[in-house]
Amino acid sequence: MKPTLKAAAIRLLARREYARAELAERLIARGAVRAEVEQVLDELERNGYLSDARFAQAVVAQKAGRYGKRAIAHELRQKHVEPAAARDALAAIAQTDELAEATALWQRRFGNPPQDEREKARHVRFLLARGYGMAIALKVLRKVGTVVDD
């Protein structure tokens, strides 16, 4: 017996938080009709099972300290989180010191200053991939004693 659309949505939500758009796409990919999916998701939101704000807060809590603000904001946009919910969740990390976070992340990953230009480029790429800007990446390398040519 095939589970109802609502049961399938609740089963997915029991595993982890989902953004509304992400959950809708998952259900539609399983063959559900968009209109029915929207009705079920409206009901789940009314009952508190589904929340873009809660999803955004969970993403920010999970990624903070390991990724820069830009990377976290990008992920929220990719998941089509409601802009107001994303803004509120990102406000929690708005006052964090990105240079200190990036330095701590670099320290955990590498620990020692790069020995040559190739290794230096690898360190910069790592920080860029984690959502930190070029200016922050170069400041981190300067801070740890590497001479960086801009």
mmCIF file with all atom_site columns, C-alpha atoms in Angstrom:
data_model
loop_
_atom_site.group_PDB
_atom_site.id
_atom_site.type_symbol
_atom_site.label_atom_id
_atom_site.label_alt_id
_atom_site.label_comp_id
_atom_site.label_asym_id
_atom_site.label_entity_id
_atom_site.label_seq_id
_atom_site.pdbx_PDB_ins_code
_atom_site.Cartn_x
_atom_site.Cartn_y
_atom_site.Cartn_z
_atom_site.occupancy
_atom_site.B_iso_or_equiv
_atom_site.pdbx_formal_charge
_atom_site.auth_seq_id
_atom_site.auth_comp_id
_atom_site.auth_asym_id
_atom_site.auth_atom_id
_atom_site.pdbx_PDB_model_num
ATOM 1   C CA . MET A 1 1   ? 0.000  0.000  0.000  1.00 0.00 ? 1   MET A CA 1
ATOM 2   C CA . LYS A 1 2   ? 1.403  3.360  -1.062 1.00 0.00 ? 2   LYS A CA 1
ATOM 3   C CA . PRO A 1 3   ? 1.607  5.976  1.737  1.00 0.00 ? 3   PRO A CA 1
ATOM 4   C CA . THR A 1 4   ? -0.428 9.150  1.376  1.00 0.00 ? 4   THR A CA 1
ATOM 5   C CA . LEU A 1 5   ? 1.243  12.335 0.257  1.00 0.00 ? 5   LEU A CA 1
ATOM 6   C CA . LYS A 1 6   ? 0.968  13.777 3.759  1.00 0.00 ? 6   LYS A CA 1
ATOM 7   C CA . ALA A 1 7   ? 2.507  10.639 5.294  1.00 0.00 ? 7   ALA A CA 1
ATOM 8   C CA . ALA A 1 8   ? 5.380  10.767 2.821  1.00 0.00 ? 8   ALA A CA 1
ATOM 9   C CA . ALA A 1 9   ? 6.014  14.431 3.661  1.00 0.00 ? 9   ALA A CA 1
ATOM 10  C CA . ILE A 1 10  ? 5.930  13.756 7.405  1.00 0.00 ? 10  ILE A CA 1
ATOM 11  C CA . ARG A 1 11  ? 8.273  10.788 6.969  1.00 0.00 ? 11  ARG A CA 1
ATOM 12  C CA . LEU A 1 12  ? 10.779 13.053 5.188  1.00 0.00 ? 12  LEU A CA 1
ATOM 13  C CA . LEU A 1 13  ? 10.418 15.764 7.852  1.00 0.00 ? 13  LEU A CA 1
ATOM 14  C CA . ALA A 1 14  ? 10.985 13.202 10.603 1.00 0.00 ? 14  ALA A CA 1
ATOM 15  C CA . ARG A 1 15  ? 14.524 12.677 9.305  1.00 0.00 ? 15  ARG A CA 1
ATOM 16  C CA . ARG A 1 16  ? 15.541 16.336 9.013  1.00 0.00 ? 16  ARG A CA 1
ATOM 17  C CA . GLU A 1 17  ? 14.277 19.857 8.428  1.00 0.00 ? 17  GLU A CA 1
ATOM 18  C CA . TYR A 1 18  ? 13.411 20.845 4.871  1.00 0.00 ? 18  TYR A CA 1
ATOM 19  C CA . ALA A 1 19  ? 12.771 24.161 3.191  1.00 0.00 ? 19  ALA A CA 1
ATOM 20  C CA . ARG A 1 20  ? 9.255  24.310 1.763  1.00 0.00 ? 20  ARG A CA 1
ATOM 21  C CA . ALA A 1 21  ? 10.483 24.479 -1.849 1.00 0.00 ? 21  ALA A CA 1
ATOM 22  C CA . GLU A 1 22  ? 12.937 21.628 -1.316 1.00 0.00 ? 22  GLU A CA 1
ATOM 23  C CA . LEU A 1 23  ? 10.249 19.370 0.195  1.00 0.00 ? 23  LEU A CA 1
ATOM 24  C CA . ALA A 1 24  ? 7.837  20.251 -2.615 1.00 0.00 ? 24  ALA A CA 1
ATOM 25  C CA . GLU A 1 25  ? 10.424 19.239 -5.218 1.00 0.00 ? 25  GLU A CA 1
ATOM 26  C CA . ARG A 1 26  ? 11.100 15.947 -3.443 1.00 0.00 ? 26  ARG A CA 1
ATOM 27  C CA . LEU A 1 27  ? 7.396  15.101 -3.343 1.00 0.00 ? 27  LEU A CA 1
ATOM 28  C CA . ILE A 1 28  ? 6.825  16.121 -6.967 1.00 0.00 ? 28  ILE A CA 1
ATOM 29  C CA . ALA A 1 29  ? 9.802  13.990 -8.018 1.00 0.00 ? 29  ALA A CA 1
ATOM 30  C CA . ARG A 1 30  ? 7.951  11.045 -6.446 1.00 0.00 ? 30  ARG A CA 1
ATOM 31  C CA . GLY A 1 31  ? 5.047  11.640 -8.812 1.00 0.00 ? 31  GLY A CA 1
ATOM 32  C CA . ALA A 1 32  ? 2.768  13.898 -6.772 1.00 0.00 ? 32  ALA A CA 1
ATOM 33  C CA . VAL A 1 33  ? 0.742  16.675 -8.380 1.00 0.00 ? 33  VAL A CA 1
ATOM 34  C CA . ARG A 1 34  ? 1.946  20.205 -7.566 1.00 0.00 ? 34  ARG A CA 1
ATOM 35  C CA . ALA A 1 35  ? -1.507 21.434 -6.456 1.00 0.00 ? 35  ALA A CA 1
ATOM 36  C CA . GLU A 1 36  ? -1.890 18.557 -3.993 1.00 0.00 ? 36  GLU A CA 1
ATOM 37  C CA . VAL A 1 37  ? 1.658  19.077 -2.734 1.00 0.00 ? 37  VAL A CA 1
ATOM 38  C CA . GLU A 1 38  ? 0.952  22.767 -2.064 1.00 0.00 ? 38  GLU A CA 1
ATOM 39  C CA . GLN A 1 39  ? -2.203 21.875 -0.096 1.00 0.00 ? 39  GLN A CA 1
ATOM 40  C CA . VAL A 1 40  ? -0.337 19.332 2.029  1.00 0.00 ? 40  VAL A CA 1
ATOM 41  C CA . LEU A 1 41  ? 2.555  21.723 2.649  1.00 0.00 ? 41  LEU A CA 1
ATOM 42  C CA . ASP A 1 42  ? 0.129  24.507 3.651  1.00 0.00 ? 42  ASP A CA 1
ATOM 43  C CA . GLU A 1 43  ? -1.417 22.140 6.204  1.00 0.00 ? 43  GLU A CA 1
ATOM 44  C CA . LEU A 1 44  ? 2.002  21.055 7.512  1.00 0.00 ? 44  LEU A CA 1
ATOM 45  C CA . GLU A 1 45  ? 3.015  24.706 7.918  1.00 0.00 ? 45  GLU A CA 1
ATOM 46  C CA . ARG A 1 46  ? -0.187 25.527 9.794  1.00 0.00 ? 46  ARG A CA 1
ATOM 47  C CA . ASN A 1 47  ? 0.461  22.583 12.139 1.00 0.00 ? 47  ASN A CA 1
ATOM 48  C CA . GLY A 1 48  ? 4.095  23.595 12.714 1.00 0.00 ? 48  GLY A CA 1
ATOM 49  C CA . TYR A 1 49  ? 5.695  20.585 11.047 1.00 0.00 ? 49  TYR A CA 1
ATOM 50  C CA . LEU A 1 50  ? 7.239  22.639 8.246  1.00 0.00 ? 50  LEU A CA 1
ATOM 51  C CA . SER A 1 51  ? 8.990  25.970 8.668  1.00 0.00 ? 51  SER A CA 1
ATOM 52  C CA . ASP A 1 52  ? 11.410 27.830 6.409  1.00 0.00 ? 52  ASP A CA 1
ATOM 53  C CA . ALA A 1 53  ? 12.524 29.863 9.433  1.00 0.00 ? 53  ALA A CA 1
ATOM 54  C CA . ARG A 1 54  ? 13.369 26.743 11.435 1.00 0.00 ? 54  ARG A CA 1
ATOM 55  C CA . PHE A 1 55  ? 15.148 25.224 8.426  1.00 0.00 ? 55  PHE A CA 1
ATOM 56  C CA . ALA A 1 56  ? 17.200 28.393 7.903  1.00 0.00 ? 56  ALA A CA 1
ATOM 57  C CA . GLN A 1 57  ? 18.167 28.499 11.584 1.00 0.00 ? 57  GLN A CA 1
ATOM 58  C CA . ALA A 1 58  ? 19.234 24.847 11.439 1.00 0.00 ? 58  ALA A CA 1
ATOM 59  C CA . VAL A 1 59  ? 21.409 25.474 8.368  1.00 0.00 ? 59  VAL A CA 1
ATOM 60  C CA . VAL A 1 60  ? 23.034 28.519 9.974  1.00 0.00 ? 60  VAL A CA 1
ATOM 61  C CA . ALA A 1 61  ? 23.683 26.635 13.221 1.00 0.00 ? 61  ALA A CA 1
ATOM 62  C CA . GLN A 1 62  ? 25.188 23.694 11.345 1.00 0.00 ? 62  GLN A CA 1
ATOM 63  C CA . LYS A 1 63  ? 27.396 25.715 8.998  1.00 0.00 ? 63  LYS A CA 1
ATOM 64  C CA . ALA A 1 64  ? 28.520 28.613 11.228 1.00 0.00 ? 64  ALA A CA 1
ATOM 65  C CA . GLY A 1 65  ? 32.213 28.410 12.056 1.00 0.00 ? 65  GLY A CA 1
ATOM 66  C CA . ARG A 1 66  ? 32.857 26.013 9.193  1.00 0.00 ? 66  ARG A CA 1
ATOM 67  C CA . TYR A 1 67  ? 31.656 28.225 6.349  1.00 0.00 ? 67  TYR A CA 1
ATOM 68  C CA . GLY A 1 68  ? 31.615 31.968 5.717  1.00 0.00 ? 68  GLY A CA 1
ATOM 69  C CA . LYS A 1 69  ? 28.459 34.049 5.726  1.00 0.00 ? 69  LYS A CA 1
ATOM 70  C CA . ARG A 1 70  ? 28.446 34.201 1.926  1.00 0.00 ? 70  ARG A CA 1
ATOM 71  C CA . ALA A 1 71  ? 28.459 30.414 1.586  1.00 0.00 ? 71  ALA A CA 1
ATOM 72  C CA . ILE A 1 72  ? 25.645 30.008 4.115  1.00 0.00 ? 72  ILE A CA 1
ATOM 73  C CA . ALA A 1 73  ? 23.546 32.700 2.422  1.00 0.00 ? 73  ALA A CA 1
ATOM 74  C CA . HIS A 1 74  ? 24.199 31.037 -0.943 1.00 0.00 ? 74  HIS A CA 1
ATOM 75  C CA . GLU A 1 75  ? 22.993 27.665 0.350  1.00 0.00 ? 75  GLU A CA 1
ATOM 76  C CA . LEU A 1 76  ? 19.810 29.220 1.707  1.00 0.00 ? 76  LEU A CA 1
ATOM 77  C CA . ARG A 1 77  ? 19.169 30.842 -1.684 1.00 0.00 ? 77  ARG A CA 1
ATOM 78  C CA . GLN A 1 78  ? 19.821 27.519 -3.437 1.00 0.00 ? 78  GLN A CA 1
ATOM 79  C CA . LYS A 1 79  ? 17.248 25.818 -1.220 1.00 0.00 ? 79  LYS A CA 1
ATOM 80  C CA . HIS A 1 80  ? 14.758 28.603 -2.078 1.00 0.00 ? 80  HIS A CA 1
ATOM 81  C CA . VAL A 1 81  ? 14.261 29.569 1.549  1.00 0.00 ? 81  VAL A CA 1
ATOM 82  C CA . GLU A 1 82  ? 11.885 32.474 2.012  1.00 0.00 ? 82  GLU A CA 1
ATOM 83  C CA . PRO A 1 83  ? 14.089 35.630 1.960  1.00 0.00 ? 83  PRO A CA 1
ATOM 84  C CA . ALA A 1 84  ? 12.717 36.986 5.257  1.00 0.00 ? 84  ALA A CA 1
ATOM 85  C CA . ALA A 1 85  ? 13.431 33.677 7.027  1.00 0.00 ? 85  ALA A CA 1
ATOM 86  C CA . ALA A 1 86  ? 16.946 33.573 5.567  1.00 0.00 ? 86  ALA A CA 1
ATOM 87  C CA . ARG A 1 87  ? 17.631 37.170 6.627  1.00 0.00 ? 87  ARG A CA 1
ATOM 88  C CA . ASP A 1 88  ? 16.455 36.480 10.186 1.00 0.00 ? 88  ASP A CA 1
ATOM 89  C CA . ALA A 1 89  ? 18.576 33.334 10.468 1.00 0.00 ? 89  ALA A CA 1
ATOM 90  C CA . LEU A 1 90  ? 21.664 35.065 9.052  1.00 0.00 ? 90  LEU A CA 1
ATOM 91  C CA . ALA A 1 91  ? 21.221 37.883 11.567 1.00 0.00 ? 91  ALA A CA 1
ATOM 92  C CA . ALA A 1 92  ? 22.357 35.398 14.237 1.00 0.00 ? 92  ALA A CA 1
ATOM 93  C CA . ILE A 1 93  ? 25.849 35.356 12.725 1.00 0.00 ? 93  ILE A CA 1
ATOM 94  C CA . ALA A 1 94  ? 25.955 38.919 11.443 1.00 0.00 ? 94  ALA A CA 1
ATOM 95  C CA . GLN A 1 95  ? 28.163 40.131 14.295 1.00 0.00 ? 95  GLN A CA 1
ATOM 96  C CA . THR A 1 96  ? 30.678 37.282 14.134 1.00 0.00 ? 96  THR A CA 1
ATOM 97  C CA . ASP A 1 97  ? 34.289 38.070 13.298 1.00 0.00 ? 97  ASP A CA 1
ATOM 98  C CA . GLU A 1 98  ? 34.860 36.383 9.942  1.00 0.00 ? 98  GLU A CA 1
ATOM 99  C CA . LEU A 1 99  ? 38.618 36.872 10.133 1.00 0.00 ? 99  LEU A CA 1
ATOM 100 C CA . ALA A 1 100 ? 38.781 35.041 13.471 1.00 0.00 ? 100 ALA A CA 1
ATOM 101 C CA . GLU A 1 101 ? 36.516 32.258 12.160 1.00 0.00 ? 101 GLU A CA 1
ATOM 102 C CA . ALA A 1 102 ? 38.526 31.877 8.965  1.00 0.00 ? 102 ALA A CA 1
ATOM 103 C CA . THR A 1 103 ? 41.778 31.837 10.938 1.00 0.00 ? 103 THR A CA 1
ATOM 104 C CA . ALA A 1 104 ? 40.454 29.140 13.284 1.00 0.00 ? 104 ALA A CA 1
ATOM 105 C CA . LEU A 1 105 ? 39.219 27.111 10.316 1.00 0.00 ? 105 LEU A CA 1
ATOM 106 C CA . TRP A 1 106 ? 42.582 27.485 8.565  1.00 0.00 ? 106 TRP A CA 1
ATOM 107 C CA . GLN A 1 107 ? 44.378 26.457 11.771 1.00 0.00 ? 107 GLN A CA 1
ATOM 108 C CA . ARG A 1 108 ? 42.276 23.284 12.107 1.00 0.00 ? 108 ARG A CA 1
ATOM 109 C CA . ARG A 1 109 ? 42.808 22.381 8.452  1.00 0.00 ? 109 ARG A CA 1
ATOM 110 C CA . PHE A 1 110 ? 46.456 23.302 7.873  1.00 0.00 ? 110 PHE A CA 1
ATOM 111 C CA . GLY A 1 111 ? 48.154 24.457 11.072 1.00 0.00 ? 111 GLY A CA 1
ATOM 112 C CA . ASN A 1 112 ? 51.423 25.425 9.394  1.00 0.00 ? 112 ASN A CA 1
ATOM 113 C CA . PRO A 1 113 ? 52.097 28.290 6.979  1.00 0.00 ? 113 PRO A CA 1
ATOM 114 C CA . PRO A 1 114 ? 52.422 27.306 3.323  1.00 0.00 ? 114 PRO A CA 1
ATOM 115 C CA . GLN A 1 115 ? 55.961 26.557 2.194  1.00 0.00 ? 115 GLN A CA 1
ATOM 116 C CA . ASP A 1 116 ? 55.657 27.695 -1.422 1.00 0.00 ? 116 ASP A CA 1
ATOM 117 C CA . GLU A 1 117 ? 53.377 29.548 -3.832 1.00 0.00 ? 117 GLU A CA 1
ATOM 118 C CA . ARG A 1 118 ? 51.531 26.400 -4.887 1.00 0.00 ? 118 ARG A CA 1
ATOM 119 C CA . GLU A 1 119 ? 50.673 25.504 -1.305 1.00 0.00 ? 119 GLU A CA 1
ATOM 120 C CA . LYS A 1 120 ? 49.718 29.118 -0.598 1.00 0.00 ? 120 LYS A CA 1
ATOM 121 C CA . ALA A 1 121 ? 47.281 29.020 -3.510 1.00 0.00 ? 121 ALA A CA 1
ATOM 122 C CA . ARG A 1 122 ? 45.792 25.805 -2.125 1.00 0.00 ? 122 ARG A CA 1
ATOM 123 C CA . HIS A 1 123 ? 45.236 27.448 1.266  1.00 0.00 ? 123 HIS A CA 1
ATOM 124 C CA . VAL A 1 124 ? 43.553 30.448 -0.373 1.00 0.00 ? 124 VAL A CA 1
ATOM 125 C CA . ARG A 1 125 ? 41.335 28.192 -2.522 1.00 0.00 ? 125 ARG A CA 1
ATOM 126 C CA . PHE A 1 126 ? 40.265 26.282 0.581  1.00 0.00 ? 126 PHE A CA 1
ATOM 127 C CA . LEU A 1 127 ? 39.103 29.461 2.310  1.00 0.00 ? 127 LEU A CA 1
ATOM 128 C CA . LEU A 1 128 ? 37.408 30.749 -0.846 1.00 0.00 ? 128 LEU A CA 1
ATOM 129 C CA . ALA A 1 129 ? 35.552 27.452 -1.245 1.00 0.00 ? 129 ALA A CA 1
ATOM 130 C CA . ARG A 1 130 ? 34.295 27.807 2.313  1.00 0.00 ? 130 ARG A CA 1
ATOM 131 C CA . GLY A 1 131 ? 32.674 31.131 1.444  1.00 0.00 ? 131 GLY A CA 1
ATOM 132 C CA . TYR A 1 132 ? 35.243 33.600 2.711  1.00 0.00 ? 132 TYR A CA 1
ATOM 133 C CA . GLY A 1 133 ? 36.254 36.488 0.468  1.00 0.00 ? 133 GLY A CA 1
ATOM 134 C CA . MET A 1 134 ? 39.682 36.908 -1.080 1.00 0.00 ? 134 MET A CA 1
ATOM 135 C CA . ALA A 1 135 ? 40.485 39.759 1.313  1.00 0.00 ? 135 ALA A CA 1
ATOM 136 C CA . ILE A 1 136 ? 39.748 37.540 4.342  1.00 0.00 ? 136 ILE A CA 1
ATOM 137 C CA . ALA A 1 137 ? 41.796 34.650 2.894  1.00 0.00 ? 137 ALA A CA 1
ATOM 138 C CA . LEU A 1 138 ? 44.805 36.884 2.303  1.00 0.00 ? 138 LEU A CA 1
ATOM 139 C CA . LYS A 1 139 ? 44.492 38.445 5.772  1.00 0.00 ? 139 LYS A CA 1
ATOM 140 C CA . VAL A 1 140 ? 44.482 34.970 7.322  1.00 0.00 ? 140 VAL A CA 1
ATOM 141 C CA . LEU A 1 141 ? 47.706 34.067 5.538  1.00 0.00 ? 141 LEU A CA 1
ATOM 142 C CA . ARG A 1 142 ? 49.296 37.369 6.561  1.00 0.00 ? 142 ARG A CA 1
ATOM 143 C CA . LYS A 1 143 ? 48.176 36.826 10.149 1.00 0.00 ? 143 LYS A CA 1
ATOM 144 C CA . VAL A 1 144 ? 49.809 33.393 10.342 1.00 0.00 ? 144 VAL A CA 1
ATOM 145 C CA . GLY A 1 145 ? 53.113 34.718 9.087  1.00 0.00 ? 145 GLY A CA 1
ATOM 146 C CA . THR A 1 146 ? 52.957 34.120 5.381  1.00 0.00 ? 146 THR A CA 1
ATOM 147 C CA . VAL A 1 147 ? 54.022 36.907 3.087  1.00 0.00 ? 147 VAL A CA 1
ATOM 148 C CA . VAL A 1 148 ? 51.300 37.228 0.507  1.00 0.00 ? 148 VAL A CA 1
ATOM 149 C CA . ASP A 1 149 ? 51.664 39.212 -2.698 1.00 0.00 ? 149 ASP A CA 1
ATOM 150 C CA . ASP A 1 150 ? 48.283 40.734 -3.570 1.00 0.00 ? 150 ASP A CA 1
#
